[in-house]
JSON list of C-alpha atoms in Angstrom, two decimals:
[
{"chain": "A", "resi": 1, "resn": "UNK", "atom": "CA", "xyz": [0.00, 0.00, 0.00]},
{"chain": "A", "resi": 2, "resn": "UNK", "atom": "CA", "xyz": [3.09, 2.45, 0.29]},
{"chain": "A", "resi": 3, "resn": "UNK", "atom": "CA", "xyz": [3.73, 2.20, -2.73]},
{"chain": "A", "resi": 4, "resn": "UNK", "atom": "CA", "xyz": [0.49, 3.05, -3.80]},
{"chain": "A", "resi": 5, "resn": "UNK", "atom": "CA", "xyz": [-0.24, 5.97, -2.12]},
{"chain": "A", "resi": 6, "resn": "UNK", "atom": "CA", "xyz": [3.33, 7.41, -3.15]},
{"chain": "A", "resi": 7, "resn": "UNK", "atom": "CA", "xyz": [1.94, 6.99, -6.54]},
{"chain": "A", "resi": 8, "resn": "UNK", "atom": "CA", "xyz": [-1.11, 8.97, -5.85]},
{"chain": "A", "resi": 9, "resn": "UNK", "atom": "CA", "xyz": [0.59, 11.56, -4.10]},
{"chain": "A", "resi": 10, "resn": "UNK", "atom": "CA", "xyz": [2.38, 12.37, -6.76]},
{"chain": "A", "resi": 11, "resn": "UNK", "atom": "CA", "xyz": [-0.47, 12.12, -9.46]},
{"chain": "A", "resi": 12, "resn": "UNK", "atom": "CA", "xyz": [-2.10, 14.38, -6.70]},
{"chain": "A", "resi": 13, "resn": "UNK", "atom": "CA", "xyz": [0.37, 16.55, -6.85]},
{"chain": "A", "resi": 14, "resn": "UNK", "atom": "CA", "xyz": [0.25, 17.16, -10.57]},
{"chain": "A", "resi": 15, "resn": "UNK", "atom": "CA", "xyz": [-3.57, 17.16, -11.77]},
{"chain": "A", "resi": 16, "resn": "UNK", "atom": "CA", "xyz": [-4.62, 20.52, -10.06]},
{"chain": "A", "resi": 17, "resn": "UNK", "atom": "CA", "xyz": [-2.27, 22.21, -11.36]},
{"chain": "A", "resi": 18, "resn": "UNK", "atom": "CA", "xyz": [-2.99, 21.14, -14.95]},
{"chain": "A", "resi": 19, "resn": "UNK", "atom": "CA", "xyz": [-6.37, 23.26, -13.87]},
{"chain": "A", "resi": 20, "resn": "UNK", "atom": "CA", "xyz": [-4.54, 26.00, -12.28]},
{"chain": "A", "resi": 21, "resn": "UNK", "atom": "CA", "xyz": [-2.24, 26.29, -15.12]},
{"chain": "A", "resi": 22, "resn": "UNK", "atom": "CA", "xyz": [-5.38, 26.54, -17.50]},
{"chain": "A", "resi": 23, "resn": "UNK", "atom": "CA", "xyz": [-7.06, 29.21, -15.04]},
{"chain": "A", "resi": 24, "resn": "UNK", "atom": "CA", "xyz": [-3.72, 31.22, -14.43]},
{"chain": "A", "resi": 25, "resn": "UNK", "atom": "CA", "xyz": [-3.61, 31.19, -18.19]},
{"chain": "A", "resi": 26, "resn": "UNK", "atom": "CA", "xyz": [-6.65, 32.34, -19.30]},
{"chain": "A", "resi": 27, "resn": "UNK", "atom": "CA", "xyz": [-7.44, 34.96, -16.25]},
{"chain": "A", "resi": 28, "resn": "UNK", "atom": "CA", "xyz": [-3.70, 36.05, -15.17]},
{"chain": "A", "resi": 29, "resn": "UNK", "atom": "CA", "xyz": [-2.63, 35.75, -11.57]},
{"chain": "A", "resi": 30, "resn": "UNK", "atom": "CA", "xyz": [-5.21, 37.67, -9.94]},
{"chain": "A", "resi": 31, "resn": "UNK", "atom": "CA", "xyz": [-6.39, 36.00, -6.33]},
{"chain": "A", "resi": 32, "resn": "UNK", "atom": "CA", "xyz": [-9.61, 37.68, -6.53]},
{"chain": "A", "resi": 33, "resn": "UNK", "atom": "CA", "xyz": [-10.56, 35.91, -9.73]},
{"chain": "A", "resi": 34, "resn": "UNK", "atom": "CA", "xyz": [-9.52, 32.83, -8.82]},
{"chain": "A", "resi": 35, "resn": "UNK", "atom": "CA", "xyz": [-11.29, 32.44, -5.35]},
{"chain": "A", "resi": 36, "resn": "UNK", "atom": "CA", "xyz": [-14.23, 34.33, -7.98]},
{"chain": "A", "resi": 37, "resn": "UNK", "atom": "CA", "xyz": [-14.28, 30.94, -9.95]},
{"chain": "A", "resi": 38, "resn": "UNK", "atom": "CA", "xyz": [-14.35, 28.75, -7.35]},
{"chain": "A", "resi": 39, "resn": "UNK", "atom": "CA", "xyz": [-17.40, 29.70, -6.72]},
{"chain": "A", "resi": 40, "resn": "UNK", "atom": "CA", "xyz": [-18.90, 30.87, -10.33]},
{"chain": "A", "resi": 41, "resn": "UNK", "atom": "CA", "xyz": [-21.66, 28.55, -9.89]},
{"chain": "A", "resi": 42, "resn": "UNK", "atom": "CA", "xyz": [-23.57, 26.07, -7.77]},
{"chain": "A", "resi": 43, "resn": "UNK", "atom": "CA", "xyz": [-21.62, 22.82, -8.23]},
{"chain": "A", "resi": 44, "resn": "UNK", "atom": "CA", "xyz": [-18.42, 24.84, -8.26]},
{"chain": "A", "resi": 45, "resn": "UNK", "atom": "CA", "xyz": [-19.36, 25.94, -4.85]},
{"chain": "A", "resi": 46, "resn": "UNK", "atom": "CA", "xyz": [-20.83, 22.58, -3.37]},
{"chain": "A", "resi": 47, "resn": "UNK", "atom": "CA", "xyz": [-17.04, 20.91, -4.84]},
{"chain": "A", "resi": 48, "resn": "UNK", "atom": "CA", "xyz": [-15.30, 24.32, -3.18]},
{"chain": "A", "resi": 49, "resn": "UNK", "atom": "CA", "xyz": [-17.20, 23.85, 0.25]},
{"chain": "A", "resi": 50, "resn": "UNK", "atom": "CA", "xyz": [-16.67, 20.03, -0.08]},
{"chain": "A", "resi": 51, "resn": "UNK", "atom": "CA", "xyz": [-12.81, 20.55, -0.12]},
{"chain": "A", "resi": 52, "resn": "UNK", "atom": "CA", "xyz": [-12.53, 23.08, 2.56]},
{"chain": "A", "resi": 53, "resn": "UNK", "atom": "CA", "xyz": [-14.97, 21.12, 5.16]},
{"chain": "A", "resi": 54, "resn": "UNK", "atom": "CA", "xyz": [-12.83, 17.88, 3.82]},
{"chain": "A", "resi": 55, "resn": "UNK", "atom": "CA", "xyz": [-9.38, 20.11, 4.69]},
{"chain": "A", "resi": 56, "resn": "UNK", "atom": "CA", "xyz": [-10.47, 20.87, 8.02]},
{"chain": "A", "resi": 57, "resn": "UNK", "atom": "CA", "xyz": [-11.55, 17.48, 9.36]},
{"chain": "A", "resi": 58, "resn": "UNK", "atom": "CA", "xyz": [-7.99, 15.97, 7.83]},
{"chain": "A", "resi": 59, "resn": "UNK", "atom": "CA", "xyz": [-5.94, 18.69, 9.41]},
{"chain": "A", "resi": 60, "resn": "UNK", "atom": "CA", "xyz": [-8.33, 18.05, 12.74]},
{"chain": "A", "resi": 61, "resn": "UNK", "atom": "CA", "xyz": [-7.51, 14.38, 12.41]},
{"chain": "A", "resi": 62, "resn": "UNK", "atom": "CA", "xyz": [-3.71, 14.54, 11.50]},
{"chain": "A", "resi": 63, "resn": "UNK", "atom": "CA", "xyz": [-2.78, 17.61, 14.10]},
{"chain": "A", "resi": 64, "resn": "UNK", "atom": "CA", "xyz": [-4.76, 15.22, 16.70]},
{"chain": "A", "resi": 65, "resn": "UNK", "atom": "CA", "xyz": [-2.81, 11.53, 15.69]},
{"chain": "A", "resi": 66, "resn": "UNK", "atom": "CA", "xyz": [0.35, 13.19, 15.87]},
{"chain": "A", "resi": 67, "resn": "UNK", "atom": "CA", "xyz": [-0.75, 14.19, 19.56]},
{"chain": "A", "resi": 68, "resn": "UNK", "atom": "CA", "xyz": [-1.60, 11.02, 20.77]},
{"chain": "A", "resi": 69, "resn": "UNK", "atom": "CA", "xyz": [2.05, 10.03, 19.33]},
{"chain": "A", "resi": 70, "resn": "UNK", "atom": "CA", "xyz": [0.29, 7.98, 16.41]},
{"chain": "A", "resi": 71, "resn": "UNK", "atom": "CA", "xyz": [1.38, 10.05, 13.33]},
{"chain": "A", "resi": 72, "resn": "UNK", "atom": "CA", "xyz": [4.28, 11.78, 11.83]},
{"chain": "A", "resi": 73, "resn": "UNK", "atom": "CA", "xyz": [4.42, 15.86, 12.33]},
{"chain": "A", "resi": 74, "resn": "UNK", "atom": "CA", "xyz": [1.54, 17.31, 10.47]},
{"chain": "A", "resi": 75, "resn": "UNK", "atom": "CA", "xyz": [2.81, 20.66, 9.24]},
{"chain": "A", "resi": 76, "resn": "UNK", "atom": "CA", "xyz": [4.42, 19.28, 6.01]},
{"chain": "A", "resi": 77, "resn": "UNK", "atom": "CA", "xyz": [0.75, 17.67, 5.19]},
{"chain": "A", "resi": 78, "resn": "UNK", "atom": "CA", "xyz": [-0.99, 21.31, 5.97]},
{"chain": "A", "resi": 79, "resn": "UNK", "atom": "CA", "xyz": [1.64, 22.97, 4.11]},
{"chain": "A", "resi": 80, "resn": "UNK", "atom": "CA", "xyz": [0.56, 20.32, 1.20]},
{"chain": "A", "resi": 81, "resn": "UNK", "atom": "CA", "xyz": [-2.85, 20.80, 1.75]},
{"chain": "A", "resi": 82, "resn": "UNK", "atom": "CA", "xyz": [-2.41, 24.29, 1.21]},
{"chain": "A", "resi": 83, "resn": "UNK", "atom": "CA", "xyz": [-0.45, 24.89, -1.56]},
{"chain": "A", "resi": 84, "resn": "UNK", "atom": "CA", "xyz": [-1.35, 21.93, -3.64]},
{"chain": "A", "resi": 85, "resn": "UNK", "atom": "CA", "xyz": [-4.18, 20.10, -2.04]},
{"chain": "A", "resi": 86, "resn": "UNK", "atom": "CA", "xyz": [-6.27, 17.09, -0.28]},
{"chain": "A", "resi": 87, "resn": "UNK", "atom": "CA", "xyz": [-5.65, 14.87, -3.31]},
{"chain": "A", "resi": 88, "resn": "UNK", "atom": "CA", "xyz": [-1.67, 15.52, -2.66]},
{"chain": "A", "resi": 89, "resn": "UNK", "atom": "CA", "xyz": [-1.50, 15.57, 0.90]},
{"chain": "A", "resi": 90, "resn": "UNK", "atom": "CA", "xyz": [-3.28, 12.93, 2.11]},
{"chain": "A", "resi": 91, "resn": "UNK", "atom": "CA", "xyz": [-1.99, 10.19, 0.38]},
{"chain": "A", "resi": 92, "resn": "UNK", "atom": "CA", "xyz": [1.46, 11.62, 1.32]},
{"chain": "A", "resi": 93, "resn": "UNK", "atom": "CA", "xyz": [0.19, 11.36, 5.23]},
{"chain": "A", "resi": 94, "resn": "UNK", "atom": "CA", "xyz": [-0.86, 7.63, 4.59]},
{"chain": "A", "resi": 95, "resn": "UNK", "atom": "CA", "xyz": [2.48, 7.35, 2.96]},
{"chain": "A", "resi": 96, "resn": "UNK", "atom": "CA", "xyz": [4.37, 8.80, 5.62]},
{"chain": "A", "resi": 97, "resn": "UNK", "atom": "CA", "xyz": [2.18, 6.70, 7.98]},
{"chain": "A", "resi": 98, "resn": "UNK", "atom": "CA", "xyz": [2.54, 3.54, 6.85]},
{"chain": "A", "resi": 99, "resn": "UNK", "atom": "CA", "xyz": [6.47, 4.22, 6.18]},
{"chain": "A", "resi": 100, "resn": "UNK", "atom": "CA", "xyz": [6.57, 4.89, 10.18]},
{"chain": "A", "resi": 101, "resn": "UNK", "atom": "CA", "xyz": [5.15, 1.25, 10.45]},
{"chain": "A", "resi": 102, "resn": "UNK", "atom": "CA", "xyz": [8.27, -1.38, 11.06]}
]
């Protein structure tokens, strides 16, 4: 299973930004339009909300493993979360997990 969710991580890691790419492209760099398109319309916003709510219960889960001493530090897999996303970081925390695991 390592191996497998190395794999995803790194597909993760990739396929938004084929998306950004295309947004960046066509709008520029503006933040404002961006956040805009997340939420142009109705399913963008129910995938938008989706993600954040889905954000916050893995950083809630991660920040509390690593407390009880069950899971590596979680600031790398916010910092992944942040600047790529869920589909990146948490396969890389169930990598990182499992590669803990004798």
């Amino acid at each position: 299973m390592k191996q497998l969710y190395l794999i995803l991580a790194i597909v993760g890691g990739i396929a938004p930004y084929v998306f950004f790419f295309q947004h960046f492209a066509s709008s520029g760099l503006a933040l404002n339009e961006f956040v805009a398109a997340l939420f142009v319309n109705g399913a963008a916003g129910g995938f938008t909300v989706d993600l954040l709510l889905s954000s916050a219960v893995f950083w809630i889960a991660i920040i509390h493993r690593h407390r009880l001493g069950k899971g590596p530090n979680p600031i790398a897999f916010v910092v992944l979360n942040l600047c790529i996303g869920l589909c990146c970081a948490l396969p890389a925390y169930l990598y990182a997990h499992h590669a803990r695991e004798p």
